[in-house]
XYZ file of C-alpha atoms in Angstrom:
402
model
C -66.536 37.049 66.403
C -66.315 33.446 65.620
C -66.608 33.878 61.857
C -64.105 37.314 62.065
C -61.743 34.160 63.800
C -62.161 31.308 61.602
C -62.205 33.647 58.202
C -58.141 34.797 60.743
C -57.059 31.616 60.256
C -57.915 30.610 56.970
C -55.949 33.298 55.983
C -53.385 32.157 58.207
C -52.539 28.784 57.797
C -50.356 26.489 60.261
C -48.622 25.187 57.093
C -48.681 25.079 53.342
C -51.345 22.789 52.477
C -50.554 20.746 49.697
C -50.318 20.803 46.243
C -51.110 24.024 45.802
C -47.419 25.954 44.779
C -49.306 29.654 43.428
C -52.653 29.816 45.372
C -53.275 33.295 44.504
C -57.060 33.217 41.147
C -58.719 36.074 40.415
C -56.451 39.070 40.395
C -55.694 41.409 38.004
C -53.042 41.723 35.303
C -51.586 44.944 36.026
C -49.433 46.315 33.349
C -45.525 45.463 33.628
C -43.704 49.101 33.118
C -40.081 49.358 30.856
C -37.480 49.813 31.898
C -37.397 53.373 30.257
C -40.388 54.152 32.137
C -39.996 53.563 36.513
C -39.237 55.766 38.101
C -36.714 55.928 40.474
C -37.635 55.740 44.577
C -34.495 55.957 47.260
C -36.965 54.394 50.193
C -37.650 51.114 49.937
C -40.952 51.644 48.018
C -43.808 50.616 49.706
C -45.363 46.640 50.250
C -49.359 47.469 50.537
C -49.686 50.079 47.461
C -49.623 47.983 44.491
C -49.084 49.145 41.369
C -52.848 50.319 41.043
C -51.664 53.181 43.531
C -55.542 51.307 45.587
C -53.207 50.778 49.379
C -54.118 46.255 50.712
C -56.952 47.341 53.180
C -57.633 43.870 54.443
C -56.236 40.536 54.030
C -57.991 38.884 51.586
C -55.943 41.428 49.833
C -52.924 40.375 50.169
C -52.444 37.043 47.963
C -52.429 39.663 44.750
C -50.829 42.155 45.938
C -48.385 38.759 47.109
C -48.275 37.768 43.359
C -47.696 41.216 41.406
C -44.966 41.126 43.223
C -43.575 37.805 42.081
C -44.482 39.172 38.384
C -41.281 41.796 39.274
C -39.506 39.950 40.143
C -39.189 37.756 37.807
C -39.576 40.500 34.618
C -37.021 42.336 36.169
C -34.993 40.611 37.515
C -34.615 36.317 37.827
C -36.418 35.531 34.327
C -40.484 34.086 34.514
C -40.926 30.500 37.243
C -42.275 28.245 33.823
C -45.865 26.605 35.487
C -46.207 23.380 35.990
C -47.449 20.469 33.463
C -49.539 18.438 34.393
C -48.589 14.905 35.072
C -45.021 16.293 33.531
C -43.595 15.397 36.753
C -42.114 10.596 37.554
C -39.611 9.629 40.513
C -37.783 6.452 41.415
C -36.004 5.598 44.453
C -33.531 3.247 44.756
C -32.121 3.463 48.977
C -30.803 7.410 48.982
C -31.180 8.778 45.760
C -34.540 10.180 44.378
C -34.932 9.885 40.546
C -36.961 13.101 39.485
C -38.078 13.080 35.932
C -39.693 16.267 33.874
C -41.897 16.076 30.414
C -42.876 19.053 28.440
C -43.018 19.517 24.876
C -41.268 16.806 23.482
C -38.318 17.130 25.867
C -36.438 15.055 28.861
C -34.477 15.653 31.976
C -33.907 14.205 35.901
C -32.105 14.632 39.218
C -30.777 13.067 42.031
C -31.258 14.184 44.577
C -29.861 12.558 47.438
C -32.419 11.679 51.555
C -31.485 11.321 54.326
C -33.981 10.054 56.865
C -34.422 10.532 60.734
C -32.971 7.804 63.349
C -35.684 9.315 65.211
C -39.255 9.555 65.335
C -42.402 8.347 63.362
C -42.391 8.464 60.046
C -44.363 10.513 57.871
C -41.707 12.786 58.813
C -41.151 16.259 58.096
C -37.431 17.977 55.517
C -35.674 20.102 54.845
C -34.572 20.862 51.215
C -30.972 22.327 51.564
C -30.377 23.830 48.145
C -26.645 22.421 47.303
C -26.908 21.349 50.655
C -27.878 21.943 54.524
C -25.401 24.398 56.491
C -27.353 23.759 59.395
C -26.821 21.694 62.809
C -28.295 19.311 60.851
C -27.434 15.677 62.940
C -29.630 18.145 65.617
C -32.217 17.897 63.031
C -32.267 14.676 62.421
C -31.827 13.386 65.360
C -35.229 15.373 66.148
C -36.925 13.668 63.338
C -36.126 15.957 60.842
C -34.959 14.422 56.993
C -32.298 16.298 55.062
C -32.867 16.508 51.088
C -29.846 17.109 49.556
C -31.291 19.734 46.535
C -28.713 19.359 42.795
C -29.176 23.472 42.317
C -25.830 23.170 40.794
C -27.259 19.513 37.729
C -30.447 22.433 37.838
C -28.352 25.205 36.311
C -24.472 25.983 36.426
C -22.603 29.452 38.549
C -19.433 28.926 37.949
C -18.705 32.303 36.280
C -20.443 34.217 34.649
C -19.570 31.464 31.382
C -22.096 29.269 33.004
C -25.490 31.196 30.912
C -28.014 28.595 30.072
C -25.929 25.322 31.016
C -27.951 23.091 33.070
C -31.404 20.509 32.546
C -33.742 23.632 32.896
C -31.840 25.651 30.185
C -31.356 21.119 28.408
C -35.898 21.653 28.893
C -36.514 25.004 28.171
C -33.934 26.335 25.806
C -37.043 28.712 24.969
C -36.013 30.705 28.799
C -32.263 31.612 27.668
C -31.755 34.559 29.998
C -32.996 32.935 32.854
C -31.592 33.484 35.319
C -29.804 30.351 38.114
C -31.648 31.097 40.913
C -35.191 30.511 39.394
C -34.486 27.950 37.970
C -33.123 26.644 41.476
C -37.134 27.497 42.344
C -38.088 25.581 39.740
C -36.249 22.527 40.380
C -37.225 22.543 44.163
C -40.939 22.538 43.058
C -41.003 19.844 40.630
C -38.839 17.796 43.552
C -42.137 19.336 46.253
C -44.099 17.435 43.096
C -42.709 14.467 43.440
C -42.621 13.837 47.138
C -46.709 15.079 46.712
C -46.558 11.541 44.169
C -45.510 9.671 46.812
C -42.930 8.728 45.646
C -41.453 8.965 48.981
C -43.427 6.979 51.149
C -41.955 8.159 54.261
C -41.521 11.501 54.003
C -44.813 14.648 54.351
C -45.804 16.219 51.730
C -47.849 19.343 53.511
C -44.327 19.454 55.930
C -41.451 20.664 53.756
C -38.722 23.423 53.774
C -36.444 25.382 52.610
C -33.201 26.410 53.341
C -29.246 26.424 52.038
C -26.375 29.750 52.756
C -24.797 31.832 50.508
C -25.639 32.128 47.169
C -27.322 29.417 48.398
C -28.908 30.814 50.558
C -30.251 33.450 47.018
C -31.348 30.067 46.383
C -33.601 29.150 49.068
C -35.395 32.991 49.366
C -36.163 32.209 46.002
C -37.805 28.486 46.077
C -39.365 29.685 49.780
C -41.353 32.788 47.635
C -42.139 30.994 44.415
C -43.573 28.241 46.079
C -46.540 27.946 48.837
C -46.016 24.657 49.778
C -43.151 25.582 51.675
C -44.331 25.444 55.324
C -40.904 26.910 56.554
C -37.937 29.029 55.131
C -34.325 29.675 56.344
C -32.217 31.293 54.565
C -28.586 31.060 56.076
C -26.365 34.781 55.156
C -26.833 34.555 51.435
C -26.098 38.642 50.696
C -26.828 40.872 47.835
C -29.404 39.123 45.884
C -30.751 37.020 49.508
C -31.936 39.088 52.787
C -29.543 42.603 52.149
C -31.848 44.652 50.046
C -30.686 46.277 47.322
C -30.305 49.834 47.781
C -29.247 50.076 51.725
C -26.238 47.601 50.263
C -25.595 50.829 47.442
C -25.740 53.230 50.329
C -23.596 51.114 52.074
C -21.366 51.455 49.759
C -21.148 54.566 49.051
C -20.983 55.065 52.756
C -17.466 53.927 52.307
C -17.901 49.890 53.463
C -16.495 46.307 51.384
C -20.196 45.934 50.679
C -21.335 43.830 47.349
C -23.552 45.723 45.207
C -26.299 45.246 42.325
C -23.224 46.570 39.768
C -21.163 44.488 40.874
C -22.843 41.435 40.881
C -24.155 40.845 37.684
C -20.791 40.506 36.604
C -18.706 38.229 39.315
C -22.256 35.061 38.027
C -25.097 33.938 36.629
C -27.761 34.352 39.716
C -30.025 36.135 37.217
C -31.711 37.263 34.532
C -29.004 39.010 31.225
C -31.263 41.837 31.612
C -31.069 42.437 35.190
C -27.654 44.504 34.262
C -29.280 46.870 32.999
C -30.589 48.611 36.976
C -26.492 48.687 38.005
C -26.364 51.638 37.816
C -29.980 52.792 39.710
C -31.355 49.791 41.842
C -33.327 52.720 42.912
C -35.430 52.113 39.720
C -36.719 49.152 41.325
C -40.330 48.789 41.349
C -39.972 46.199 44.630
C -36.474 45.561 46.696
C -35.838 42.697 48.874
C -37.581 43.161 51.685
C -40.776 42.802 49.194
C -38.674 39.636 48.172
C -39.091 38.275 51.873
C -42.570 39.251 52.235
C -42.998 36.874 49.770
C -42.448 33.688 51.909
C -46.114 36.040 54.741
C -47.759 34.285 55.815
C -45.431 31.011 55.676
C -42.868 30.478 58.307
C -39.570 32.740 57.225
C -36.085 32.180 59.165
C -33.835 34.797 58.355
C -29.775 34.169 59.501
C -26.998 36.117 58.898
C -23.785 37.407 60.142
C -22.840 40.039 61.445
C -18.704 40.145 60.517
C -19.448 39.745 57.146
C -19.689 43.522 55.686
C -19.176 42.390 51.867
C -22.799 40.012 52.142
C -24.629 43.208 53.168
C -24.989 42.828 56.620
C -26.039 46.475 57.406
C -28.559 45.620 54.735
C -29.447 42.735 55.132
C -31.090 43.126 58.923
C -32.397 46.906 57.529
C -34.125 44.665 54.310
C -35.313 42.316 56.681
C -37.251 44.645 59.439
C -38.282 46.084 56.833
C -39.808 42.815 55.811
C -40.930 41.564 58.601
C -43.609 44.894 58.797
C -46.073 42.348 55.996
C -46.305 40.134 59.581
C -47.205 42.804 61.206
C -49.044 43.919 59.049
C -50.817 40.231 58.765
C -50.224 39.392 62.406
C -48.323 36.938 62.331
C -44.853 38.785 63.238
C -43.632 35.035 65.625
C -43.466 33.173 62.462
C -40.668 35.848 60.489
C -37.489 35.731 62.336
C -34.433 37.414 61.962
C -31.014 36.533 64.419
C -27.896 38.272 63.202
C -24.792 36.753 65.182
C -20.679 37.897 64.094
C -17.589 36.727 65.596
C -17.782 33.401 63.218
C -16.849 31.543 60.055
C -18.545 32.066 57.316
C -22.419 29.393 56.542
C -20.904 28.310 60.677
C -23.989 28.525 63.199
C -23.229 29.036 66.341
C -24.599 27.374 69.628
C -27.021 29.960 69.624
C -28.771 29.880 66.038
C -28.884 26.570 66.547
C -31.569 27.060 68.717
C -33.441 29.925 66.617
C -33.016 27.027 64.195
C -34.808 24.677 66.930
C -37.978 25.942 67.818
C -38.523 26.915 63.975
C -38.284 23.804 62.861
C -40.211 22.231 65.910
C -43.032 24.756 65.278
C -43.475 25.306 61.893
C -41.905 21.849 60.456
C -42.899 18.998 62.663
C -45.885 21.164 64.189
C -45.012 20.793 68.288
C -47.334 23.917 70.396
C -45.617 26.045 72.532
C -43.080 26.987 70.671
C -41.177 30.876 71.272
C -40.525 31.759 67.198
C -40.493 35.137 67.597
C -36.270 36.301 66.984
C -35.755 39.554 66.253
C -32.017 40.337 67.383
C -28.229 42.175 66.195
C -24.947 41.774 67.676
C -24.515 44.607 65.283
C -24.913 48.409 66.361
C -26.630 49.539 62.981
C -28.521 52.378 62.811
C -31.943 52.328 61.278
C -33.143 54.987 59.629
C -36.599 54.445 59.187
C -37.319 57.395 57.876
C -35.484 56.701 54.957
C -35.939 53.275 54.886
C -39.856 53.055 55.681
C -41.311 55.968 55.525
C -44.853 54.260 53.990
C -46.909 53.683 57.551
C -47.328 49.571 58.158
C -51.586 49.026 57.979
C -53.193 46.643 60.271
C -54.609 44.790 57.538
C -59.096 43.608 58.466
């Protein structure tokens, strides 16, 4: 019994391990399927069925399954995230400005992240990295002993409109990555920022207690940053819509039902968040071998809080609720449901955090960044009346992984 408990604890660390951006090792790599050969699947794909068709049976199977979904996400939707180059990152701190420099293949770029240290607590502090900025209860978090770091995502990859393709420091460093989406560039930049913190560039910040957050388009970026770097202990995705917490398939169904919802076919024409080839799925999201319930699941078994706004139909309110419930099944299979929360509250402006959700943010921050014991984080609720068609969207079974 003691051996099984120790194994479970090893699979489900309380916080991310410092220095481990991608901890999956020794995984077989199944070939990716060309777009023309992808079958259409109406339901949300089974998170627990590997690309070879084998069902997951053990918690130890999850890292390789996670890597499979990550490879598909990057290959079909985002573009590939460059692997870190040892010794390529350096940083300097001047007041509140942290300058991170990254070098690769004779090229060099630098970006500046602004750091706000808390007014209470004892260093080294936990920190939340805001994509662009944090739209949470920042003043309260600072008072509670949590640092806020603003990550300059537009500097890394521009996203003004469809003409922003390949613009930004990511593409200056990696010109061969032409066609990659802004979201994967931002995720890469957050990882290099974490590298700098691990190097001791922010001596008052604890590299082992880092979270990432963002709202709307920045919420999409926060999800990808947390999904693609296992050093992120807590991911808070706020009103992220299509390309974030919402599922492409369910958003299509909402649109077909007459609702004003952003779909895959529309979003690829609006901006450059996704790789240029992702547009081929515009008329057929059902051909994707994954959906965003699995992108949410890439964070597991680390901590995730999905904050939604019932009033934002354009963001796929029903779609995000359905996808988050489906994604939560990954935490259920891993025996870690209290590490994944879903909160959907309407009646407020976009990216304006209501008081009730601030309480939930504080709980997740207290437990998963500050390490406070006994904090309740089993949050799953909506003030909407959305039908959850499990037989339609989740016809698969959730295993109790050994």
